[in-house]
Amino acid sequence: MTTPYSAPNSSPGHSKPIVVGVYGIPGCGKSSMLVELQERLGEDQFSFHEGSQVIASLLPGGLAAFHQASKDEQARYRELAIKAIADEATNNQKVALVAGHFMFWSEKDQEYHRVCTKADVETYTHVIYLDTAADVVARRRRDDKVRGRPTMVPARLDDWIKTEKKELQRLCRSSGILFAALSETERGTLSARMIKLLLDFKHHCPKHNLLLAQNRLDSIIIRSCLKLDCEQPGTMLVLDADKTLAPQDTGKLFWEAMMKKDLLDPALLEENCKDPLATLFSSQLGYSYTAFRQATLLYEQYSNEQVFDEVCRNIASLVKMHPAMVSLLQTTEQKKGVSAVVATCGLRRVWEMVLANHGLMGTVKVIGGGRISDGFVVTAQVKASLVERLQKTYGLYVWAFGDSPLDIPMLQAADEAIVVVGEEHARSRSMETHLLEAINSGSFCPRQLLLPRTAAPRLNIEILPLVDIESSEFLLELFRQRGRQREPGAEHSIVHATDRNAARLLTTATRDARVSGPALREAHRLVGWYLATELLPDLIGTEEYEIPHVQGHQTCGHRVKNEKKIAIVPLMRGGEPMAFGISDALPLAIFIHAKRPEDLEGRHLSGLEMVLLVDSVINTGKSIVEFVRHIRKLNSTVRIVVMAGVVQAKAVAAGPEGILYRLLQGEPKVDVVALRLSDNKFTGQGATDTGARLFNTTELE
């Protein structure tokens, strides 16, 4: 599935050497900064390069010969220089810092000439731009007796700086290079801020990022272990924040506040743009790891800790969470075995303040970023990985709540997925397309929550059923005791006869293209009878009852346990012939036809101990999950056994397609009985559709 969070470029990481370009117009202080950094950082982990000196070392005659060369020759030597630096960084495993030039101003033709090469763009993983004030640069150029730079008025230098910054930023975004512009806001702080960035650049990559996010999750789980009761696997709610917990987008509010404070750099904003994040995420970076790292650099660039905290606090005071969400989290706080965590791609500090303002910070923790000090960024893939960690490492049953395409991987990974749907004017316009694509993949059965209740549903309520998180039925479902077996290799409640000779014989007629209509229905009936007599009794047990013996005395007969309290429910129409075979073997069980889950009513299940859901072929398990959910609303304790002729193997295996696997992990009273498991994922149509073959309607399909 192609989604907007796919990265078009490789993220900066350790797959190639880390090379940081230090740019700025001549006179900004690059060379002196490199000397200071070399003194403070040392050369154990970093190497320092003046681009012009490296070029000079490659030419007989040095820089004088370089300046006399043609433009093509100059470009070639620039490329040779950056490649030599990259090779050295690869060999010595150090972070390379390179002071270089991006463009020059020509007094002769009154134009800017870009000298950055293709090799530069392919090599740099990060760029730091020294955004020194034009009047300071003008003074330095005037006082520089060594280099003899031509005098330029501050207005021309200011235009050069703005032009260079804007073009360099665009180039970095289109090439997957992280960009940071630093200015001397306080005397003596510039080098300290550069060191902070460089140490971060040295270690950060997607793998390191995920590890730190997982560490944050682990620390939350450890603090919650008493509430979750580690002796009994429990339930975890994982919630997105912006437009899920509340209707507001706090990232947008942050940049609106910064605009009002006149703290944004117009040189780095697109025309008529008031939100740098909107520009960033609409660029070629999309919603990639690199894009979220770039967002962090934007927050660092425009706000120091004091300004950042002040703006976050002001925004938090404006955010009003959905009352239904507040009520849900308050109820969760009171329940043992259930906990909640917020996983946001937005600002951790804002959402901690929002939760505190609503009295929820005691137990609901936030996993998010926004500053380098947070250590990591939260991407769509990170959210999904955190859900999987909760399931596999901690044995928790996970409910996920989200509203946008960024949340789809998290929702798909969860055991239960709730799509939060807000007012039409404020919600993601692309969500329905990506949501429908995910649902049609066959392994995803989300429900939708309307907040407020008056919001128009997404898609339709047949494809995306409604859920009311304030209803007693939902709360009963949410807080039902369940979880995963944490022991490796724990047995699942799956019984099948795939490798038995009887299964091979029974399967032959069902797969024979020449068999259809009554003959095929009889073959399916025999499969049902076999499952009910050979496999089902081993799963649910048998009981004795008195029968008259042919010799005239009473004796013991056997039948499946509590047969009178069993309902056979074929999923129409393909499950009916098999269900008739099961009914032949269980003559005391009641028989209820159901085309849709809603066809089952509470009166049907009253007094029952077991429901047998019967279908001929299970590909994804989506329909089964819908039936199980509906039955659980009507009866939370009845045992459910899914019976099928064929079950697609991936549906009952761990992985993104394992929808039945997740159901079995979370539902202690659901089992699967199948004639065989199949690795062949095939959805029949027309002449190959099982239901059509059973009833001779292939020509009508």
PDB file of N, CA and C in Angstrom, residues 149-239:
ATOM      1  N   ARG A 149      38.532  40.501   1.345  1.00  0.00           N
ATOM      2  CA  ARG A 149      37.223  40.360   0.711  1.00  0.00           C
ATOM      3  C   ARG A 149      36.693  41.720   0.274  1.00  0.00           C
ATOM      4  N   PRO A 150      35.991  41.765  -0.853  1.00  0.00           N
ATOM      5  CA  PRO A 150      35.420  43.042  -1.295  1.00  0.00           C
ATOM      6  C   PRO A 150      34.344  43.529  -0.332  1.00  0.00           C
ATOM      7  N   THR A 151      34.270  44.819  -0.170  1.00  0.00           N
ATOM      8  CA  THR A 151      33.269  45.406   0.717  1.00  0.00           C
ATOM      9  C   THR A 151      31.883  45.296   0.083  1.00  0.00           C
ATOM     10  N   MET A 152      30.891  44.889   0.913  1.00  0.00           N
ATOM     11  CA  MET A 152      29.506  44.799   0.450  1.00  0.00           C
ATOM     12  C   MET A 152      28.610  45.429   1.494  1.00  0.00           C
ATOM     13  N   VAL A 153      27.594  46.147   1.041  1.00  0.00           N
ATOM     14  CA  VAL A 153      26.683  46.809   1.975  1.00  0.00           C
ATOM     15  C   VAL A 153      25.814  45.752   2.646  1.00  0.00           C
ATOM     16  N   PRO A 154      25.376  45.990   3.888  1.00  0.00           N
ATOM     17  CA  PRO A 154      24.548  45.014   4.601  1.00  0.00           C
ATOM     18  C   PRO A 154      23.299  44.581   3.838  1.00  0.00           C
ATOM     19  N   ALA A 155      22.687  45.508   3.077  1.00  0.00           N
ATOM     20  CA  ALA A 155      21.457  45.153   2.350  1.00  0.00           C
ATOM     21  C   ALA A 155      21.729  44.048   1.334  1.00  0.00           C
ATOM     22  N   ARG A 156      22.862  44.150   0.618  1.00  0.00           N
ATOM     23  CA  ARG A 156      23.205  43.120  -0.365  1.00  0.00           C
ATOM     24  C   ARG A 156      23.521  41.801   0.339  1.00  0.00           C
ATOM     25  N   LEU A 157      24.270  41.877   1.451  1.00  0.00           N
ATOM     26  CA  LEU A 157      24.593  40.673   2.207  1.00  0.00           C
ATOM     27  C   LEU A 157      23.333  40.010   2.764  1.00  0.00           C
ATOM     28  N   ASP A 158      22.388  40.823   3.234  1.00  0.00           N
ATOM     29  CA  ASP A 158      21.139  40.283   3.776  1.00  0.00           C
ATOM     30  C   ASP A 158      20.360  39.538   2.701  1.00  0.00           C
ATOM     31  N   ASP A 159      20.324  40.098   1.495  1.00  0.00           N
ATOM     32  CA  ASP A 159      19.632  39.431   0.390  1.00  0.00           C
ATOM     33  C   ASP A 159      20.345  38.125   0.035  1.00  0.00           C
ATOM     34  N   TRP A 160      21.653  38.137   0.066  1.00  0.00           N
ATOM     35  CA  TRP A 160      22.447  36.931  -0.218  1.00  0.00           C
ATOM     36  C   TRP A 160      22.114  35.835   0.806  1.00  0.00           C
ATOM     37  N   ILE A 161      22.089  36.235   2.079  1.00  0.00           N
ATOM     38  CA  ILE A 161      21.789  35.274   3.146  1.00  0.00           C
ATOM     39  C   ILE A 161      20.400  34.664   2.948  1.00  0.00           C
ATOM     40  N   LYS A 162      19.409  35.511   2.700  1.00  0.00           N
ATOM     41  CA  LYS A 162      18.036  35.016   2.549  1.00  0.00           C
ATOM     42  C   LYS A 162      17.897  34.108   1.336  1.00  0.00           C
ATOM     43  N   THR A 163      18.518  34.521   0.228  1.00  0.00           N
ATOM     44  CA  THR A 163      18.446  33.709  -0.993  1.00  0.00           C
ATOM     45  C   THR A 163      19.117  32.358  -0.786  1.00  0.00           C
ATOM     46  N   GLU A 164      20.282  32.380  -0.159  1.00  0.00           N
ATOM     47  CA  GLU A 164      21.037  31.155   0.060  1.00  0.00           C
ATOM     48  C   GLU A 164      20.290  30.210   1.003  1.00  0.00           C
ATOM     49  N   LYS A 165      19.757  30.744   2.082  1.00  0.00           N
ATOM     50  CA  LYS A 165      19.027  29.912   3.041  1.00  0.00           C
ATOM     51  C   LYS A 165      17.839  29.225   2.390  1.00  0.00           C
ATOM     52  N   LYS A 166      17.059  30.003   1.644  1.00  0.00           N
ATOM     53  CA  LYS A 166      15.838  29.454   1.048  1.00  0.00           C
ATOM     54  C   LYS A 166      16.174  28.375   0.021  1.00  0.00           C
ATOM     55  N   GLU A 167      17.141  28.640  -0.843  1.00  0.00           N
ATOM     56  CA  GLU A 167      17.489  27.647  -1.873  1.00  0.00           C
ATOM     57  C   GLU A 167      18.116  26.405  -1.255  1.00  0.00           C
ATOM     58  N   LEU A 168      18.946  26.617  -0.245  1.00  0.00           N
ATOM     59  CA  LEU A 168      19.604  25.483   0.405  1.00  0.00           C
ATOM     60  C   LEU A 168      18.585  24.615   1.142  1.00  0.00           C
ATOM     61  N   GLN A 169      17.631  25.240   1.807  1.00  0.00           N
ATOM     62  CA  GLN A 169      16.600  24.482   2.513  1.00  0.00           C
ATOM     63  C   GLN A 169      15.776  23.641   1.540  1.00  0.00           C
ATOM     64  N   ARG A 170      15.390  24.239   0.400  1.00  0.00           N
ATOM     65  CA  ARG A 170      14.603  23.500  -0.594  1.00  0.00           C
ATOM     66  C   ARG A 170      15.398  22.324  -1.143  1.00  0.00           C
ATOM     67  N   LEU A 171      16.682  22.553  -1.409  1.00  0.00           N
ATOM     68  CA  LEU A 171      17.520  21.485  -1.941  1.00  0.00           C
ATOM     69  C   LEU A 171      17.644  20.352  -0.931  1.00  0.00           C
ATOM     70  N   CYS A 172      17.821  20.699   0.334  1.00  0.00           N
ATOM     71  CA  CYS A 172      17.949  19.677   1.375  1.00  0.00           C
ATOM     72  C   CYS A 172      16.675  18.841   1.476  1.00  0.00           C
ATOM     73  N   ARG A 173      15.537  19.484   1.424  1.00  0.00           N
ATOM     74  CA  ARG A 173      14.280  18.742   1.556  1.00  0.00           C
ATOM     75  C   ARG A 173      14.039  17.818   0.374  1.00  0.00           C
ATOM     76  N   SER A 174      14.415  18.264  -0.800  1.00  0.00           N
ATOM     77  CA  SER A 174      14.202  17.424  -1.976  1.00  0.00           C
ATOM     78  C   SER A 174      15.209  16.289  -2.050  1.00  0.00           C
ATOM     79  N   SER A 175      16.261  16.367  -1.214  1.00  0.00           N
ATOM     80  CA  SER A 175      17.331  15.363  -1.266  1.00  0.00           C
ATOM     81  C   SER A 175      17.439  14.535   0.007  1.00  0.00           C
ATOM     82  N   GLY A 176      16.538  14.753   0.959  1.00  0.00           N
ATOM     83  CA  GLY A 176      16.574  13.974   2.193  1.00  0.00           C
ATOM     84  C   GLY A 176      17.700  14.343   3.123  1.00  0.00           C
ATOM     85  N   ILE A 177      18.133  15.620   3.090  1.00  0.00           N
ATOM     86  CA  ILE A 177      19.214  16.103   3.951  1.00  0.00           C
ATOM     87  C   ILE A 177      18.609  16.940   5.070  1.00  0.00           C
ATOM     88  N   LEU A 178      18.983  16.668   6.308  1.00  0.00           N
ATOM     89  CA  LEU A 178      18.483  17.466   7.425  1.00  0.00           C
ATOM     90  C   LEU A 178      19.146  18.836   7.427  1.00  0.00           C
ATOM     91  N   PHE A 179      18.340  19.867   7.664  1.00  0.00           N
ATOM     92  CA  PHE A 179      18.816  21.248   7.572  1.00  0.00           C
ATOM     93  C   PHE A 179      18.522  21.984   8.870  1.00  0.00           C
ATOM     94  N   ALA A 180      19.527  22.704   9.374  1.00  0.00           N
ATOM     95  CA  ALA A 180      19.351  23.538  10.562  1.00  0.00           C
ATOM     96  C   ALA A 180      20.024  24.877  10.333  1.00  0.00           C
ATOM     97  N   ALA A 181      19.301  25.942  10.628  1.00  0.00           N
ATOM     98  CA  ALA A 181      19.874  27.294  10.537  1.00  0.00           C
ATOM     99  C   ALA A 181      20.065  27.814  11.952  1.00  0.00           C
ATOM    100  N   LEU A 182      21.286  28.225  12.279  1.00  0.00           N
ATOM    101  CA  LEU A 182      21.601  28.716  13.620  1.00  0.00           C
ATOM    102  C   LEU A 182      22.068  30.155  13.561  1.00  0.00           C
ATOM    103  N   SER A 183      21.550  30.944  14.473  1.00  0.00           N
ATOM    104  CA  SER A 183      21.996  32.338  14.582  1.00  0.00           C
ATOM    105  C   SER A 183      22.521  32.570  15.991  1.00  0.00           C
ATOM    106  N   GLU A 184      23.338  33.597  16.131  1.00  0.00           N
ATOM    107  CA  GLU A 184      23.934  33.926  17.426  1.00  0.00           C
ATOM    108  C   GLU A 184      22.924  34.740  18.220  1.00  0.00           C
ATOM    109  N   THR A 185      22.035  34.048  18.968  1.00  0.00           N
ATOM    110  CA  THR A 185      21.017  34.764  19.737  1.00  0.00           C
ATOM    111  C   THR A 185      21.577  35.319  21.040  1.00  0.00           C
ATOM    112  N   GLU A 186      22.502  34.574  21.629  1.00  0.00           N
ATOM    113  CA  GLU A 186      23.150  35.045  22.849  1.00  0.00           C
ATOM    114  C   GLU A 186      24.656  34.815  22.704  1.00  0.00           C
ATOM    115  N   ARG A 187      25.420  35.703  23.212  1.00  0.00           N
ATOM    116  CA  ARG A 187      26.869  35.610  23.063  1.00  0.00           C
ATOM    117  C   ARG A 187      27.398  34.305  23.669  1.00  0.00           C
ATOM    118  N   GLY A 188      28.164  33.574  22.882  1.00  0.00           N
ATOM    119  CA  GLY A 188      28.793  32.363  23.389  1.00  0.00           C
ATOM    120  C   GLY A 188      27.932  31.115  23.308  1.00  0.00           C
ATOM    121  N   THR A 189      26.689  31.213  22.796  1.00  0.00           N
ATOM    122  CA  THR A 189      25.810  30.039  22.774  1.00  0.00           C
ATOM    123  C   THR A 189      25.869  29.278  21.459  1.00  0.00           C
ATOM    124  N   LEU A 190      26.385  29.894  20.388  1.00  0.00           N
ATOM    125  CA  LEU A 190      26.318  29.268  19.068  1.00  0.00           C
ATOM    126  C   LEU A 190      27.081  27.952  19.023  1.00  0.00           C
ATOM    127  N   SER A 191      28.299  27.940  19.540  1.00  0.00           N
ATOM    128  CA  SER A 191      29.087  26.707  19.494  1.00  0.00           C
ATOM    129  C   SER A 191      28.447  25.628  20.362  1.00  0.00           C
ATOM    130  N   ALA A 192      27.872  26.016  21.498  1.00  0.00           N
ATOM    131  CA  ALA A 192      27.210  25.036  22.367  1.00  0.00           C
ATOM    132  C   ALA A 192      26.013  24.413  21.655  1.00  0.00           C
ATOM    133  N   ARG A 193      25.268  25.230  20.910  1.00  0.00           N
ATOM    134  CA  ARG A 193      24.117  24.698  20.177  1.00  0.00           C
ATOM    135  C   ARG A 193      24.571  23.801  19.027  1.00  0.00           C
ATOM    136  N   MET A 194      25.675  24.157  18.401  1.00  0.00           N
ATOM    137  CA  MET A 194      26.198  23.309  17.329  1.00  0.00           C
ATOM    138  C   MET A 194      26.670  21.965  17.875  1.00  0.00           C
ATOM    139  N   ILE A 195      27.311  21.976  19.031  1.00  0.00           N
ATOM    140  CA  ILE A 195      27.781  20.730  19.638  1.00  0.00           C
ATOM    141  C   ILE A 195      26.587  19.831  19.973  1.00  0.00           C
ATOM    142  N   LYS A 196      25.532  20.444  20.494  1.00  0.00           N
ATOM    143  CA  LYS A 196      24.312  19.688  20.804  1.00  0.00           C
ATOM    144  C   LYS A 196      23.771  19.001  19.548  1.00  0.00           C
ATOM    145  N   LEU A 197      23.745  19.743  18.441  1.00  0.00           N
ATOM    146  CA  LEU A 197      23.263  19.180  17.184  1.00  0.00           C
ATOM    147  C   LEU A 197      24.178  18.065  16.688  1.00  0.00           C
ATOM    148  N   LEU A 198      25.474  18.300  16.720  1.00  0.00           N
ATOM    149  CA  LEU A 198      26.422  17.334  16.174  1.00  0.00           C
ATOM    150  C   LEU A 198      26.417  16.017  16.950  1.00  0.00           C
ATOM    151  N   LEU A 199      26.312  16.094  18.258  1.00  0.00           N
ATOM    152  CA  LEU A 199      26.241  14.871  19.059  1.00  0.00           C
ATOM    153  C   LEU A 199      24.963  14.098  18.749  1.00  0.00           C
ATOM    154  N   ASP A 200      23.891  14.835  18.503  1.00  0.00           N
ATOM    155  CA  ASP A 200      22.633  14.200  18.113  1.00  0.00           C
ATOM    156  C   ASP A 200      22.755  13.561  16.729  1.00  0.00           C
ATOM    157  N   PHE A 201      23.352  14.292  15.788  1.00  0.00           N
ATOM    158  CA  PHE A 201      23.525  13.771  14.422  1.00  0.00           C
ATOM    159  C   PHE A 201      24.359  12.495  14.412  1.00  0.00           C
ATOM    160  N   LYS A 202      25.356  12.449  15.304  1.00  0.00           N
ATOM    161  CA  LYS A 202      26.294  11.320  15.302  1.00  0.00           C
ATOM    162  C   LYS A 202      25.589   9.995  15.564  1.00  0.00           C
ATOM    163  N   HIS A 203      24.637   9.998  16.480  1.00  0.00           N
ATOM    164  CA  HIS A 203      24.031   8.738  16.904  1.00  0.00           C
ATOM    165  C   HIS A 203      22.699   8.435  16.228  1.00  0.00           C
ATOM    166  N   HIS A 204      22.008   9.474  15.779  1.00  0.00           N
ATOM    167  CA  HIS A 204      20.615   9.274  15.384  1.00  0.00           C
ATOM    168  C   HIS A 204      20.467   8.617  14.021  1.00  0.00           C
ATOM    169  N   CYS A 205      19.610   7.612  13.972  1.00  0.00           N
ATOM    170  CA  CYS A 205      19.204   6.933  12.750  1.00  0.00           C
ATOM    171  C   CYS A 205      17.872   6.259  13.078  1.00  0.00           C
ATOM    172  N   PRO A 206      17.142   5.747  12.096  1.00  0.00           N
ATOM    173  CA  PRO A 206      15.834   5.141  12.400  1.00  0.00           C
ATOM    174  C   PRO A 206      15.907   4.032  13.455  1.00  0.00           C
ATOM    175  N   LYS A 207      16.945   3.209  13.402  1.00  0.00           N
ATOM    176  CA  LYS A 207      17.063   2.117  14.372  1.00  0.00           C
ATOM    177  C   LYS A 207      17.267   2.655  15.781  1.00  0.00           C
ATOM    178  N   HIS A 208      18.155   3.642  15.917  1.00  0.00           N
ATOM    179  CA  HIS A 208      18.407   4.266  17.217  1.00  0.00           C
ATOM    180  C   HIS A 208      17.144   4.967  17.713  1.00  0.00           C
ATOM    181  N   ASN A 209      16.442   5.611  16.807  1.00  0.00           N
ATOM    182  CA  ASN A 209      15.206   6.317  17.139  1.00  0.00           C
ATOM    183  C   ASN A 209      14.173   5.362  17.729  1.00  0.00           C
ATOM    184  N   LEU A 210      13.979   4.218  17.065  1.00  0.00           N
ATOM    185  CA  LEU A 210      13.001   3.238  17.543  1.00  0.00           C
ATOM    186  C   LEU A 210      13.402   2.684  18.901  1.00  0.00           C
ATOM    187  N   LEU A 211      14.684   2.438  19.106  1.00  0.00           N
ATOM    188  CA  LEU A 211      15.163   1.906  20.380  1.00  0.00           C
ATOM    189  C   LEU A 211      14.830   2.859  21.525  1.00  0.00           C
ATOM    190  N   LEU A 212      15.040   4.161  21.306  1.00  0.00           N
ATOM    191  CA  LEU A 212      14.749   5.142  22.352  1.00  0.00           C
ATOM    192  C   LEU A 212      13.248   5.229  22.628  1.00  0.00           C
ATOM    193  N   ALA A 213      12.444   5.144  21.568  1.00  0.00           N
ATOM    194  CA  ALA A 213      10.991   5.167  21.757  1.00  0.00           C
ATOM    195  C   ALA A 213      10.535   3.931  22.537  1.00  0.00           C
ATOM    196  N   GLN A 214      11.118   2.782  22.231  1.00  0.00           N
ATOM    197  CA  GLN A 214      10.780   1.556  22.958  1.00  0.00           C
ATOM    198  C   GLN A 214      11.218   1.645  24.412  1.00  0.00           C
ATOM    199  N   ASN A 215      12.375   2.264  24.655  1.00  0.00           N
ATOM    200  CA  ASN A 215      12.837   2.456  26.034  1.00  0.00           C
ATOM    201  C   ASN A 215      11.858   3.316  26.824  1.00  0.00           C
ATOM    202  N   ARG A 216      11.329   4.335  26.159  1.00  0.00           N
ATOM    203  CA  ARG A 216      10.330   5.191  26.806  1.00  0.00           C
ATOM    204  C   ARG A 216       9.082   4.375  27.140  1.00  0.00           C
ATOM    205  N   LEU A 217       8.655   3.536  26.209  1.00  0.00           N
ATOM    206  CA  LEU A 217       7.490   2.684  26.466  1.00  0.00           C
ATOM    207  C   LEU A 217       7.767   1.731  27.621  1.00  0.00           C
ATOM    208  N   ASP A 218       8.944   1.132  27.626  1.00  0.00           N
ATOM    209  CA  ASP A 218       9.296   0.191  28.689  1.00  0.00           C
ATOM    210  C   ASP A 218       9.243   0.856  30.062  1.00  0.00           C
ATOM    211  N   SER A 219       9.739   2.089  30.133  1.00  0.00           N
ATOM    212  CA  SER A 219       9.733   2.789  31.426  1.00  0.00           C
ATOM    213  C   SER A 219       8.303   3.066  31.885  1.00  0.00           C
ATOM    214  N   ILE A 220       7.419   3.329  30.930  1.00  0.00           N
ATOM    215  CA  ILE A 220       6.009   3.557  31.270  1.00  0.00           C
ATOM    216  C   ILE A 220       5.378   2.262  31.777  1.00  0.00           C
ATOM    217  N   ILE A 221       5.659   1.156  31.096  1.00  0.00           N
ATOM    218  CA  ILE A 221       5.090  -0.132  31.494  1.00  0.00           C
ATOM    219  C   ILE A 221       5.583  -0.534  32.877  1.00  0.00           C
ATOM    220  N   ILE A 222       6.864  -0.308  33.145  1.00  0.00           N
ATOM    221  CA  ILE A 222       7.422  -0.653  34.454  1.00  0.00           C
ATOM    222  C   ILE A 222       6.701   0.108  35.555  1.00  0.00           C
ATOM    223  N   ARG A 223       6.447   1.409  35.316  1.00  0.00           N
ATOM    224  CA  ARG A 223       5.738   2.208  36.320  1.00  0.00           C
ATOM    225  C   ARG A 223       4.282   1.781  36.446  1.00  0.00           C
ATOM    226  N   SER A 224       3.736   1.163  35.372  1.00  0.00           N
ATOM    227  CA  SER A 224       2.331   0.774  35.383  1.00  0.00           C
ATOM    228  C   SER A 224       2.135  -0.681  35.785  1.00  0.00           C
ATOM    229  N   CYS A 225       3.222  -1.389  36.104  1.00  0.00           N
ATOM    230  CA  CYS A 225       3.120  -2.840  36.265  1.00  0.00           C
ATOM    231  C   CYS A 225       2.172  -3.235  37.385  1.00  0.00           C
ATOM    232  N   LEU A 226       2.117  -2.471  38.463  1.00  0.00           N
ATOM    233  CA  LEU A 226       1.205  -2.822  39.551  1.00  0.00           C
ATOM    234  C   LEU A 226      -0.241  -2.701  39.106  1.00  0.00           C
ATOM    235  N   LYS A 227      -0.517  -1.669  38.330  1.00  0.00           N
ATOM    236  CA  LYS A 227      -1.881  -1.463  37.852  1.00  0.00           C
ATOM    237  C   LYS A 227      -2.256  -2.512  36.815  1.00  0.00           C
ATOM    238  N   LEU A 228      -1.285  -2.828  35.928  1.00  0.00           N
ATOM    239  CA  LEU A 228      -1.567  -3.808  34.882  1.00  0.00           C
ATOM    240  C   LEU A 228      -1.596  -5.233  35.432  1.00  0.00           C
ATOM    241  N   ASP A 229      -1.017  -5.423  36.618  1.00  0.00           N
ATOM    242  CA  ASP A 229      -1.001  -6.744  37.248  1.00  0.00           C
ATOM    243  C   ASP A 229      -0.249  -7.742  36.375  1.00  0.00           C
ATOM    244  N   CYS A 230       1.077  -7.768  36.535  1.00  0.00           N
ATOM    245  CA  CYS A 230       1.918  -8.590  35.670  1.00  0.00           C
ATOM    246  C   CYS A 230       1.612 -10.078  35.767  1.00  0.00           C
ATOM    247  N   GLU A 231       0.916 -10.496  36.854  1.00  0.00           N
ATOM    248  CA  GLU A 231       0.570 -11.903  36.961  1.00  0.00           C
ATOM    249  C   GLU A 231      -0.525 -12.275  35.959  1.00  0.00           C
ATOM    250  N   GLN A 232      -1.278 -11.280  35.531  1.00  0.00           N
ATOM    251  CA  GLN A 232      -2.368 -11.544  34.592  1.00  0.00           C
ATOM    252  C   GLN A 232      -2.291 -10.561  33.430  1.00  0.00           C
ATOM    253  N   PRO A 233      -1.986 -11.031  32.208  1.00  0.00           N
ATOM    254  CA  PRO A 233      -1.924 -10.120  31.065  1.00  0.00           C
ATOM    255  C   PRO A 233      -3.189  -9.290  30.974  1.00  0.00           C
ATOM    256  N   GLY A 234      -3.025  -8.016  30.624  1.00  0.00           N
ATOM    257  CA  GLY A 234      -4.153  -7.102  30.615  1.00  0.00           C
ATOM    258  C   GLY A 234      -4.338  -6.393  29.295  1.00  0.00           C
ATOM    259  N   THR A 235      -4.884  -5.203  29.392  1.00  0.00           N
ATOM    260  CA  THR A 235      -5.276  -4.421  28.214  1.00  0.00           C
ATOM    261  C   THR A 235      -4.594  -3.066  28.244  1.00  0.00           C
ATOM    262  N   MET A 236      -4.170  -2.605  27.078  1.00  0.00           N
ATOM    263  CA  MET A 236      -3.564  -1.279  26.952  1.00  0.00           C
ATOM    264  C   MET A 236      -4.270  -0.499  25.862  1.00  0.00           C
ATOM    265  N   LEU A 237      -4.617   0.735  26.175  1.00  0.00           N
ATOM    266  CA  LEU A 237      -5.146   1.666  25.182  1.00  0.00           C
ATOM    267  C   LEU A 237      -3.991   2.509  24.664  1.00  0.00           C
ATOM    268  N   VAL A 238      -3.830   2.570  23.340  1.00  0.00           N
ATOM    269  CA  VAL A 238      -2.821   3.426  22.722  1.00  0.00           C
ATOM    270  C   VAL A 238      -3.567   4.457  21.891  1.00  0.00           C
ATOM    271  N   LEU A 239      -3.407   5.718  22.242  1.00  0.00           N
ATOM    272  CA  LEU A 239      -4.198   6.776  21.620  1.00  0.00           C
ATOM    273  C   LEU A 239      -3.326   7.810  20.937  1.00  0.00           C
TER     274      LEU A 239
END
